[in-house]
Each structure stands twice: as C-alpha cells, then as structure tokens.
Coordinates of C-alpha atoms and ligand atoms in Angstrom, one line a residue:
M4 CA 38.9 -2.1 15.7
T5 CA 40.9 -4.4 13.1
G6 CA 40.3 -5.0 9.5
Q7 CA 37.2 -3.2 7.8
Q8 CA 34.5 -1.6 8.5
L9 CA 31.3 -3.2 9.2
R10 CA 29.0 -2.2 6.5
L11 CA 25.5 -3.2 6.8
Y12 CA 22.2 -2.3 4.6
N13 CA 19.9 -0.1 6.9
S14 CA 16.0 -1.0 6.1
L15 CA 15.7 2.7 7.1
G16 CA 16.5 4.3 4.1
R17 CA 17.4 0.9 1.9
R18 CA 21.2 1.3 1.8
I19 CA 24.1 0.2 3.0
E20 CA 25.6 1.8 5.8
D21 CA 28.8 1.8 7.9
F22 CA 27.9 0.3 11.3
V23 CA 28.5 3.0 13.5
P24 CA 27.4 2.2 17.5
S25 CA 26.1 5.0 19.9
A26 CA 27.1 3.4 23.1
D27 CA 29.3 0.8 24.7
V28 CA 27.2 -1.8 24.5
V29 CA 25.1 -2.6 20.9
G30 CA 21.2 -3.4 22.2
L31 CA 20.1 -5.8 19.4
Y32 CA 16.3 -6.5 19.8
S33 CA 15.0 -9.1 17.2
C34 CA 11.2 -9.9 17.1
G35 CA 10.9 -13.6 18.0
P36 CA 8.0 -16.5 17.9
T37 CA 4.2 -16.3 18.4
V38 CA 4.5 -19.6 20.2
Y39 CA 1.2 -21.0 19.5
Y40 CA 2.6 -23.8 17.2
F41 CA 6.2 -25.1 15.9
P42 CA 8.6 -22.8 14.0
H43 CA 8.5 -23.6 10.4
L44 CA 12.1 -24.2 8.4
G45 CA 11.6 -20.0 7.5
N46 CA 10.9 -18.6 10.6
M47 CA 14.3 -20.1 11.6
R48 CA 15.9 -18.8 8.7
T49 CA 15.1 -15.4 10.2
Y50 CA 16.9 -16.5 13.4
V51 CA 20.0 -17.9 11.5
F52 CA 20.1 -14.4 9.6
T53 CA 20.4 -12.3 13.2
D54 CA 22.5 -15.3 14.6
T55 CA 24.9 -14.5 11.8
L56 CA 24.6 -10.8 12.6
R57 CA 25.6 -11.6 16.7
R58 CA 28.8 -13.5 14.9
A59 CA 29.6 -10.6 12.7
L60 CA 29.7 -8.4 15.7
R61 CA 31.4 -10.6 18.1
W62 CA 34.3 -10.9 15.2
K63 CA 34.8 -7.1 15.1
R64 CA 34.5 -7.2 18.8
Y65 CA 31.4 -5.1 19.6
P66 CA 30.1 -6.5 23.0
V67 CA 26.1 -7.3 22.3
R68 CA 23.3 -7.6 24.7
H69 CA 20.6 -9.3 23.1
V70 CA 16.6 -9.1 23.4
I71 CA 14.5 -12.0 22.0
N72 CA 10.7 -11.7 23.3
I73 CA 8.4 -14.8 23.0
T74 CA 5.0 -13.4 22.3
D75 CA 2.4 -15.3 24.3
V76 CA -0.7 -13.0 23.8
G77 CA -1.9 -10.5 22.1
H78 CA -1.2 -11.8 18.4
A79 CA -4.3 -11.7 16.4
V80 CA -4.7 -14.1 13.9
A81 CA -4.0 -12.8 10.5
D82 CA -1.7 -9.9 12.6
S83 CA -5.4 -8.1 12.5
D84 CA -6.7 -6.0 15.3
T85 CA -9.8 -7.8 16.3
G86 CA -10.8 -11.3 16.5
E87 CA -9.4 -14.6 18.2
D88 CA -5.6 -14.7 19.8
K89 CA -3.4 -17.0 18.0
L90 CA -2.7 -18.9 21.2
E91 CA -5.9 -19.0 22.5
L92 CA -7.8 -20.6 19.2
A93 CA -4.1 -23.0 19.6
A94 CA -5.5 -24.0 22.8
A95 CA -8.8 -24.5 21.7
R96 CA -7.7 -27.0 18.7
E97 CA -5.0 -28.5 20.8
Q98 CA -7.9 -29.0 23.9
R99 CA -4.6 -27.6 26.4
A100 CA -4.5 -24.5 28.7
V101 CA -2.9 -21.9 26.8
A102 CA 0.0 -21.8 29.5
D103 CA 0.9 -25.0 28.2
I104 CA 0.3 -24.0 24.5
A105 CA 3.1 -21.1 25.1
A106 CA 5.4 -23.7 27.2
F107 CA 5.1 -26.2 24.5
Y108 CA 5.8 -24.2 21.9
T109 CA 8.6 -22.4 23.2
R110 CA 10.4 -25.1 24.1
A111 CA 9.8 -26.0 20.7
F112 CA 11.5 -22.8 19.6
F113 CA 14.9 -23.3 22.5
D114 CA 15.3 -26.6 20.6
D115 CA 15.4 -25.6 16.8
S116 CA 17.7 -23.0 18.0
T117 CA 20.1 -25.1 20.0
A118 CA 20.2 -27.6 17.0
L119 CA 21.0 -24.7 14.7
N120 CA 23.8 -23.7 17.1
L121 CA 22.2 -20.4 17.6
L122 CA 24.0 -17.8 20.1
P123 CA 21.5 -17.6 22.8
A124 CA 20.0 -14.1 23.5
D125 CA 21.0 -12.8 26.9
V126 CA 17.0 -11.8 27.8
Y127 CA 13.9 -13.6 25.9
P128 CA 11.1 -11.7 27.7
R129 CA 7.6 -12.7 27.3
A130 CA 4.6 -10.6 26.5
S131 CA 2.1 -11.9 29.3
E132 CA 4.8 -10.5 31.6
Y133 CA 4.4 -7.3 30.3
V134 CA 1.2 -6.4 30.1
E135 CA 1.2 -3.7 32.9
Q136 CA 4.1 -2.0 31.4
M137 CA 1.8 -2.1 27.9
I138 CA -1.3 -1.0 29.4
E139 CA 0.9 2.7 31.4
F140 CA 3.0 3.3 27.9
A141 CA -0.7 3.4 26.2
V142 CA -2.0 6.2 29.0
R143 CA 1.3 7.8 28.1
L144 CA 0.1 7.8 24.4
E145 CA -3.4 8.5 25.4
E146 CA -2.4 11.1 27.7
L147 CA 0.0 12.5 24.5
G148 CA -3.3 12.9 22.6
Y149 CA -2.3 10.0 19.8
T150 CA -5.2 7.6 20.6
Y151 CA -8.9 7.6 20.1
Q152 CA -10.8 4.9 21.5
L153 CA -13.9 2.8 20.0
P154 CA -16.3 0.0 21.2
S155 CA -13.3 -2.5 19.7
G156 CA -10.1 -0.8 21.8
L157 CA -7.8 1.9 22.2
Y158 CA -6.4 3.6 18.8
F159 CA -3.0 4.9 17.4
D160 CA -4.2 7.7 15.4
T161 CA -1.3 7.5 12.4
S162 CA -2.4 10.4 11.3
K163 CA -0.8 12.4 14.3
S164 CA 2.8 10.5 13.4
P165 CA 4.5 12.8 10.8
G166 CA 7.0 10.1 9.7
Y167 CA 4.4 7.3 9.9
G168 CA 5.0 4.6 7.1
T169 CA 9.2 5.8 6.3
L170 CA 10.5 2.5 7.1
A171 CA 7.7 1.0 4.9
L172 CA 8.3 3.5 2.1
L173 CA 4.8 4.5 2.6
D174 CA 4.5 8.0 0.7
I175 CA 2.2 10.2 2.8
A176 CA -0.8 10.2 0.4
G177 CA -0.5 6.1 0.2
Q178 CA 0.1 5.1 4.0
R179 CA -4.3 5.9 4.5
E180 CA -4.4 3.7 2.4
A181 CA -1.8 1.0 3.6
A182 CA -2.6 -2.2 3.0
R183 CA -5.0 -3.1 5.9
V184 CA -7.9 -5.1 4.5
E185 CA -9.4 -5.3 8.1
F186 CA -13.0 -3.6 8.5
V187 CA -12.6 -1.9 12.2
E188 CA -15.8 0.1 12.2
G189 CA -15.0 3.9 13.1
R190 CA -10.9 3.9 12.6
R191 CA -10.2 6.8 11.4
N192 CA -7.4 5.8 9.0
K193 CA -7.2 2.2 7.4
S194 CA -3.1 2.2 8.7
D195 CA -4.6 3.3 12.4
F196 CA -4.0 -0.2 15.2
A197 CA -4.7 -0.9 18.3
L198 CA -2.9 -0.6 21.4
W199 CA -5.8 -2.6 23.3
R200 CA -8.1 -4.8 22.3
A201 CA -11.1 -4.7 24.2
E202 CA -13.1 -8.0 25.2
E203 CA -15.9 -8.3 22.6
P204 CA -19.4 -7.7 24.2
G205 CA -20.5 -11.2 25.6
V206 CA -16.9 -12.8 25.0
R207 CA -14.5 -13.7 27.3
R208 CA -11.2 -14.0 26.3
V209 CA -8.8 -16.3 28.3
M210 CA -6.1 -14.1 28.8
R211 CA -7.8 -11.0 30.0
W212 CA -6.0 -7.8 31.4
D213 CA -8.6 -4.7 33.4
S214 CA -7.6 -1.5 31.4
P215 CA -8.6 1.6 31.6
W216 CA -10.5 0.9 28.1
G217 CA -12.0 -2.3 30.2
W218 CA -10.8 -5.8 30.0
G219 CA -9.0 -7.0 26.8
A220 CA -5.6 -8.0 25.5
P221 CA -3.0 -5.4 24.2
G222 CA -2.5 -5.1 20.4
W223 CA 0.5 -6.9 19.2
H224 CA 2.7 -4.2 18.3
L225 CA 2.9 -2.7 21.3
E226 CA 4.8 -5.4 23.7
C227 CA 8.0 -5.0 21.2
S228 CA 7.9 -1.3 22.1
V229 CA 7.5 -1.7 25.7
M230 CA 9.7 -4.4 26.1
S231 CA 13.0 -3.7 24.1
M232 CA 12.8 -0.1 26.2
A233 CA 12.5 -1.9 29.4
L234 CA 15.3 -4.5 28.4
L235 CA 17.8 -1.8 26.5
G236 CA 16.7 1.4 27.5
E237 CA 14.8 4.0 25.6
H238 CA 17.0 4.3 22.4
F239 CA 19.1 1.3 21.1
D240 CA 20.9 0.2 18.0
M241 CA 19.5 -2.2 15.7
H242 CA 16.3 -4.0 15.7
T243 CA 15.9 -7.2 13.4
G244 CA 12.8 -9.2 12.4
G245 CA 12.1 -10.8 9.0
V246 CA 11.2 -9.2 5.8
D247 CA 7.0 -9.8 6.2
H248 CA 7.7 -6.9 9.3
R249 CA 8.9 -3.6 7.4
Q250 CA 5.6 -3.0 5.7
L251 CA 3.6 -3.1 9.0
H252 CA 4.5 -4.2 12.2
H253 CA 7.7 -1.9 12.4
V254 CA 6.2 0.5 11.0
N255 CA 3.7 0.4 14.0
E256 CA 6.5 0.4 16.3
I257 CA 8.4 3.1 15.3
A258 CA 5.3 5.2 15.2
Q259 CA 4.0 4.6 19.0
S260 CA 8.2 4.4 20.3
E261 CA 8.7 7.8 18.5
A262 CA 5.3 9.3 19.5
Y263 CA 6.1 8.0 23.4
L264 CA 9.5 9.3 23.4
G265 CA 8.5 12.0 21.7
D266 CA 12.2 13.6 21.7
G267 CA 12.7 13.9 17.7
L268 CA 15.3 11.4 17.7
P269 CA 15.2 8.2 15.7
W270 CA 13.8 5.5 18.0
V271 CA 16.1 3.0 16.1
R272 CA 18.9 3.8 14.1
Y273 CA 19.8 0.8 12.2
W274 CA 16.9 -1.9 10.9
L275 CA 18.0 -5.2 9.7
H276 CA 15.4 -7.1 7.8
G277 CA 16.1 -11.4 6.2
E278 CA 14.5 -12.4 3.2
F279 CA 12.0 -14.8 2.9
L280 CA 12.3 -19.0 2.2
L281 CA 10.7 -20.4 -0.2
L282 CA 9.3 -23.1 -0.7
N283 CA 8.7 -24.0 -4.5
N284 CA 8.4 -20.5 -5.1
A285 CA 6.0 -20.1 -2.5
K286 CA 6.4 -18.0 1.1
I287 CA 6.3 -20.1 3.7
A288 CA 3.9 -18.9 6.0
K289 CA 2.2 -20.6 8.8
S290 CA -1.3 -19.9 7.5
S291 CA -0.9 -21.2 4.7
G292 CA -1.0 -25.1 6.1
P293 CA 1.3 -27.1 7.6
V294 CA 5.2 -26.6 6.6
P295 CA 8.8 -28.4 6.6
R296 CA 10.5 -27.9 10.4
L297 CA 13.6 -28.4 11.2
A298 CA 12.5 -32.1 13.1
D299 CA 11.2 -33.2 9.3
L300 CA 14.7 -32.5 7.8
T301 CA 16.0 -34.4 10.4
E302 CA 13.9 -37.1 10.3
A303 CA 14.7 -37.3 6.6
G304 CA 18.8 -38.4 7.4
Y305 CA 19.7 -34.3 7.1
H306 CA 21.6 -32.7 9.9
P307 CA 20.6 -29.4 11.1
M308 CA 23.8 -28.3 10.3
A309 CA 23.2 -29.0 6.7
Y310 CA 20.1 -26.9 6.8
R311 CA 22.1 -23.6 8.5
L312 CA 24.5 -24.4 5.9
F313 CA 21.9 -24.5 3.3
L314 CA 21.0 -21.3 4.0
L315 CA 24.6 -19.7 4.8
G316 CA 24.7 -20.6 0.7
G317 CA 22.4 -17.7 -0.1
H318 CA 23.2 -14.3 0.9
Y319 CA 20.2 -12.9 4.0
R320 CA 18.7 -10.8 2.1
S321 CA 18.1 -12.8 -1.2
Q322 CA 14.5 -14.7 -1.3
L323 CA 15.9 -18.6 -0.9
D324 CA 14.2 -21.8 -2.3
F325 CA 13.9 -24.8 -0.5
T326 CA 14.6 -27.5 -2.4
A327 CA 15.5 -31.2 -1.4
A328 CA 18.5 -31.1 -3.9
G329 CA 19.8 -28.2 -2.4
V330 CA 19.6 -29.1 1.0
D331 CA 21.0 -32.6 -0.4
A332 CA 23.8 -30.8 -1.7
A333 CA 24.5 -28.8 1.3
Q334 CA 24.4 -32.0 3.2
A335 CA 27.3 -33.4 1.4
T336 CA 29.4 -30.4 1.5
L337 CA 29.3 -30.1 4.8
R338 CA 30.5 -34.1 4.8
R339 CA 33.4 -33.2 3.1
L340 CA 34.1 -29.8 4.8
V341 CA 33.8 -31.9 8.2
S342 CA 35.9 -35.1 6.9
R343 CA 38.4 -32.8 5.5
V344 CA 38.5 -30.3 9.1
A345 CA 38.9 -33.2 11.7
P346 CA 42.5 -34.1 11.2
L347 CA 43.2 -31.0 12.0
R348 CA 41.5 -30.6 15.2
P349 CA 41.5 -29.2 18.2
L350 CA 41.0 -25.8 16.4
P351 CA 42.3 -23.1 17.9
A352 CA 39.2 -20.7 19.7
V353 CA 38.9 -17.9 17.5
E354 CA 36.0 -15.5 17.9
S355 CA 37.3 -12.0 16.6
H356 CA 39.4 -11.1 13.8
E357 CA 42.0 -9.2 16.3
Q358 CA 42.0 -13.0 18.2
A359 CA 42.8 -14.9 14.9
V360 CA 45.8 -12.9 13.5
A361 CA 47.5 -13.0 17.1
L362 CA 47.0 -16.3 17.2
L363 CA 49.5 -16.0 13.6
P364 CA 53.2 -17.2 14.2
D365 CA 56.0 -15.4 13.1
S366 CA 54.0 -12.8 11.2
G367 CA 56.4 -11.8 9.0
G368 CA 57.0 -15.2 7.2
E369 CA 55.3 -16.6 4.3
A370 CA 53.3 -18.8 5.9
S371 CA 51.5 -16.2 7.9
K372 CA 51.2 -13.6 5.0
T373 CA 49.1 -16.4 3.4
A374 CA 47.1 -16.8 6.3
L375 CA 46.5 -13.5 7.2
G376 CA 45.2 -12.8 3.3
Y377 CA 42.8 -15.5 4.3
L378 CA 41.7 -13.9 7.5
D379 CA 41.0 -10.3 5.6
Q380 CA 39.3 -11.8 3.0
L381 CA 36.8 -13.6 5.6
D382 CA 36.6 -10.3 7.3
A383 CA 36.0 -8.7 4.1
A384 CA 33.1 -10.4 3.3
I385 CA 31.1 -10.4 6.8
A386 CA 32.1 -6.5 6.9
N387 CA 30.4 -6.5 3.3
D388 CA 26.7 -6.8 4.6
L389 CA 27.4 -10.8 6.0
A390 CA 28.4 -12.2 2.7
T391 CA 28.3 -15.6 3.8
P392 CA 28.2 -17.1 0.7
K393 CA 31.8 -15.3 0.5
V394 CA 32.6 -16.4 3.5
L395 CA 32.1 -20.3 2.5
A396 CA 34.0 -20.3 -0.2
T397 CA 36.9 -19.1 0.8
L398 CA 36.8 -21.7 3.4
Q399 CA 36.9 -23.7 0.7
D400 CA 39.6 -22.1 -1.1
A401 CA 41.8 -22.2 2.3
L402 CA 41.4 -25.7 2.7
R403 CA 42.6 -26.1 -1.1
D404 CA 45.5 -23.6 -0.8
S405 CA 49.1 -26.1 -0.2
D406 CA 50.6 -22.8 0.9
L407 CA 48.6 -22.7 4.1
T408 CA 50.5 -23.9 7.0
P409 CA 48.7 -26.4 9.3
E410 CA 49.1 -23.9 12.2
G411 CA 47.6 -21.2 9.3
L412 CA 45.3 -23.7 8.3
R413 CA 43.3 -24.2 11.5
V414 CA 43.6 -20.4 12.7
V415 CA 41.3 -19.7 8.4
V416 CA 39.5 -22.1 9.7
A417 CA 38.5 -21.5 13.3
S418 CA 38.2 -18.3 12.2
A419 CA 35.5 -19.0 9.0
D420 CA 33.4 -20.8 11.6
A421 CA 33.6 -18.1 14.3
L422 CA 31.6 -16.5 11.5
L423 CA 29.3 -19.4 10.0
G424 CA 28.8 -21.4 13.3
L425 CA 28.8 -24.5 11.7
G426 CA 30.6 -26.2 14.6
L427 CA 33.9 -27.2 12.6
A428 CA 35.5 -27.5 16.0
D429 CA 33.6 -31.0 16.8
L430 CA 31.0 -32.0 14.5
D431 CA 31.3 -35.7 14.0
P432 CA 32.0 -36.8 10.7
A433 CA 29.8 -40.0 11.4
E434 CA 27.0 -37.7 12.6
V435 CA 26.9 -36.0 9.0
D436 CA 27.0 -39.3 7.4
N437 CA 23.7 -40.0 6.3
R438 CA 25.0 -41.7 2.7
R439 CA 22.7 -43.6 1.0
S440 CA 23.1 -46.2 -1.0
V441 CA 22.4 -46.5 -4.3
E442 CA 19.5 -49.3 -3.7
D443 CA 17.9 -46.1 -2.0
L444 CA 17.7 -44.2 -4.9
S445 CA 14.3 -43.4 -6.9
A446 CA 14.0 -45.1 -11.0
G447 CA 14.2 -41.3 -12.1
E448 CA 17.1 -40.2 -9.8
V449 CA 19.1 -43.0 -10.9
E450 CA 18.1 -42.2 -14.7
T451 CA 19.0 -38.6 -14.4
I452 CA 22.5 -39.4 -12.8
E453 CA 22.7 -42.3 -16.0
R454 CA 22.0 -39.1 -18.7
L455 CA 24.3 -37.3 -17.7
I456 CA 27.2 -39.4 -17.4
A457 CA 26.4 -40.4 -20.6
E458 CA 26.2 -36.1 -21.9
R459 CA 29.6 -35.9 -20.0
T460 CA 31.1 -39.0 -22.0
R461 CA 30.0 -37.5 -25.0
A462 CA 31.3 -34.2 -23.9
R463 CA 34.8 -35.8 -23.1
S464 CA 34.7 -37.4 -26.7
E465 CA 34.2 -33.5 -27.9
K466 CA 36.8 -32.3 -26.2
N467 CA 34.8 -30.1 -24.6
W468 CA 36.4 -29.9 -21.4
P469 CA 34.3 -26.9 -20.0
R470 CA 31.3 -28.8 -20.3
A471 CA 32.8 -32.1 -19.0
D472 CA 33.4 -30.6 -15.9
E473 CA 30.2 -28.5 -15.7
I474 CA 28.3 -32.1 -15.7
R475 CA 31.0 -33.1 -13.2
A476 CA 30.1 -30.3 -10.6
E477 CA 26.4 -31.1 -11.1
L478 CA 27.0 -34.7 -10.6
D479 CA 29.0 -34.0 -7.1
N480 CA 26.1 -31.6 -5.9
L481 CA 24.2 -34.6 -6.4
G482 CA 26.5 -37.0 -4.2
V483 CA 27.5 -38.7 -7.1
Q484 CA 31.3 -39.9 -7.6
V485 CA 32.2 -40.9 -10.9
T486 CA 35.1 -43.1 -11.8
D487 CA 37.0 -43.6 -15.3
T488 CA 37.6 -46.8 -15.8
P489 CA 39.4 -48.4 -18.8
N490 CA 35.5 -49.8 -19.7
G491 CA 33.9 -46.2 -19.0
P492 CA 33.1 -44.7 -16.3
T493 CA 31.5 -46.4 -13.0
W494 CA 29.4 -44.2 -10.1
Q495 CA 28.7 -44.3 -6.9
L496 CA 27.4 -42.3 -3.8
R497 CA 29.5 -40.2 -2.0
Ligands
ZN519 ZN1 8.4 -7.4 17.3

C-alpha cells in the first residue's frame, strides 16, 4: 500500500482504528432505501458518505464488493414490529400496486444516485426476493432456541444474546429497557424484536408468505443479515448505514447474525455510520412530513454536484445544517473550481494513490516534489477517517500554487477528484452556472449585501484589514464580487 495507513472510526468500540481487511476482496454492505417514497436530501447524505468510503478504498487499491439492499417488503411504519408495512401503506395512499410503488421509488433512488455520481454497487438485492432464505434463517434461530412465538409473530429473545447492544453501547441493565415504545402483548423483553410478523386475524396483507408461523411477512432486520451473508459470505469486513441504525436496526442485525453463526466471532468487524443532515436544526426524517429532495434543488437551479460539494465540506461524522446559503456557497465554489480546472483538461485518469504517483514525470525534480507533496496531503486527509474538508482545502491550495507545473497540477486535480467524485474532468462550466441577476435578489438580500459593503468600507478606512478581509470572504460566499473604484466600491453577482 502506498502512503498512509487507512484509519476509520469504528462504531463498534467507538474509536479510530487501522483498517485491515480480512480477505482479498473487502465485503461492504450498506443498508439501502425503503422504497415507499422519494429519497430525501438526508437519505442521500448517507450514500454520499458510503461513496466516499468506496473511493478511499479504491485510492488504497483494496478491491471491494459492495451490496446495497432495496427494502421493498418488511419495513413497518415507525420501524416497529407490528402495524402496517410502509410499502402497503404507500400503495393504498397512491392507489397503485405495491410492485409499482417499489419499482417507481427504486428508480428515483437510482436517479439520485446517478445524479450525485455515486459509484454503483455490485448488487442491489431486493428483500422480496429473499423471503424464503429469511424463513430458513428464522427456522435455524428457532432450532437453536433463540426465539419464542406469540400470536403477533416470531420473536428473537434478546436476553439469550450475551453481547446484545454492544454496538449501541447499551449496558446490560439498560438493554431490556431499550428505547422501544411499542407495546407488544407477551413480549418478554422490550428489546426483543420480530423475525416474522404474523397477519392479524381478519387482516390479509397484500404481501404475504406462508411460514411455519403462519401467513405473514418478515421482520425488517432479517433481510440485511440474510442478504449480506448470501452475497458477501457469513463474515465480511464492513457494514454502513445512517447513524439512526446504530441504536436499533444494526444492534438487532448483529444479535440475530451472531446467534445464527454461533462461532463466537464478531459477525462484521467494522461498522461505519454517517451523521444526520439537519434542516433548520431538525433531523430530516420522512415521518416528519415532506422534506426537500435532490429534484427540489435542481429545479431551483442548483447543480447536483453543488449538493455533493456541500456535503463533502463537512465531515461525515458531524451533523450538517442544510441551509440555502450553504448550498449557494457550494455552488459558487463549484463554479470557481470548474472554471479553474476546465483549461487544464484533459485530466489524466486516476483512481489510486499509486497510479497518481506513477503519473508524475521526473520524480526527482523540484516540480514533481511539489506535486508529490500535494498527493501526500490528499492521501493523509482521506486516510484520516475520510477527512473530505481537508481534501477540498488541499485541492484549493494546489490550484493557487504557482510552483506546480501544469502536468503536476493535472495529476493533483485528478487525484483529488478521484476522492471527491465531483466530475471535475468533464463538468460543463455552463451547466454549473446558475448565475443570478441582481433583479432576482430580494430586498432583504440586497440590504444585507449593502450593509456588509458599508461595513467593509468602514473597516478599510480604519485600516482594520483582518476585518475587511473577513467581510470580503463573507461576500464571496454570497456570490458577490466587490470592485473598488475611485468613486467607492461597486458590486455584482458572480
Ligand atoms: Zn439494514
């Protein structure tokens, strides 16, 4: 491996660890969408994070087999064990067949994935195609004595799982009181969860299968254990998802999988979770009503890559506030990046650190040393738990550095983009240009800009240069370009 050791934050143990794969091909499983509605911006943040992980592994030349599941059955409303299935509810709401709902929203997920330039997974298994295997899995757990049956279904007895809740940092005393508000008649421990959800008497589900526990549908957690083992082997290296899965879904996946395998080994060694996107300081969740999705942004004139850039400007483990000003600034930055990079094209094809280093001519020369320095910085940043803000900053520094030769700069830009995935090699500058005219601004926006300019003029007259620079940067973020003339400053939108 060239460069720094890849280090990642493992939710299992909550610490940064060296990533050491256990096999020639890294098995990576990412909990995918429940296809009952459009993915929102917060959902897509999780997949951009997973994509960054993919790119980091590629940069380090680890071959990867990536699986993202499509949940088209089994996910009950409110992530509960009883009640209606999310897809069936959507089908009733939209008066369409369940299969149509699943196909339509699966397509929407793929559209957003493509627009955001996500590397495609190797397999996208559908839960509905694995129900027989889920039943077999639950039968095995029953034979091993991990389950009990109630009229509402088959339940996993979490008191029989010695390490239950380790991922969530649940203590032994607290685990039985795990945050489950739902009341299930006869459930032995609050943390016990359904492996099979039986049909209620007199209620016939649309999606139903026969099982040893009667007609019904699988529990939500079962599909991920079954499909990941079927496609990646019993043990594999990495499992990812949104941070909301760390307390319940992944805890239950681990409990049932380790019970099923019974070999005393950890089922999966590295668990990585992406943080929430906050909308006006509120978690974006579909249950809280309509929330913005990528199409809302593109209709408003933003390029999908502006959203990607906005996300990469924050670390995946930090909550990120979604604001219009933030996406505006990202779009302005993207526009500057693209106009600066366009004259350098064509960029060389780069995927890994090793490749990038080999592309530098005359490795002893000063110019190559400068370029190598930047490659090392990129490498150190991504190896340090996927520090994308630092990768971006390094790219910006390189674009300003006059010591880099055009050849060296091309390699550095291509390398940064191999990690960022912004498509800098061929993004059309015209596409990123949603330049607004001054007439489009609201009175409030104009007032803010003019107040800032007046403040800057005052700071300059007081020779308070740091403050003047600060305000200039603020204006820059708003897409405002200030020109100082003998008659005072004028401004325009970039
Ligand atoms: Zn899952």
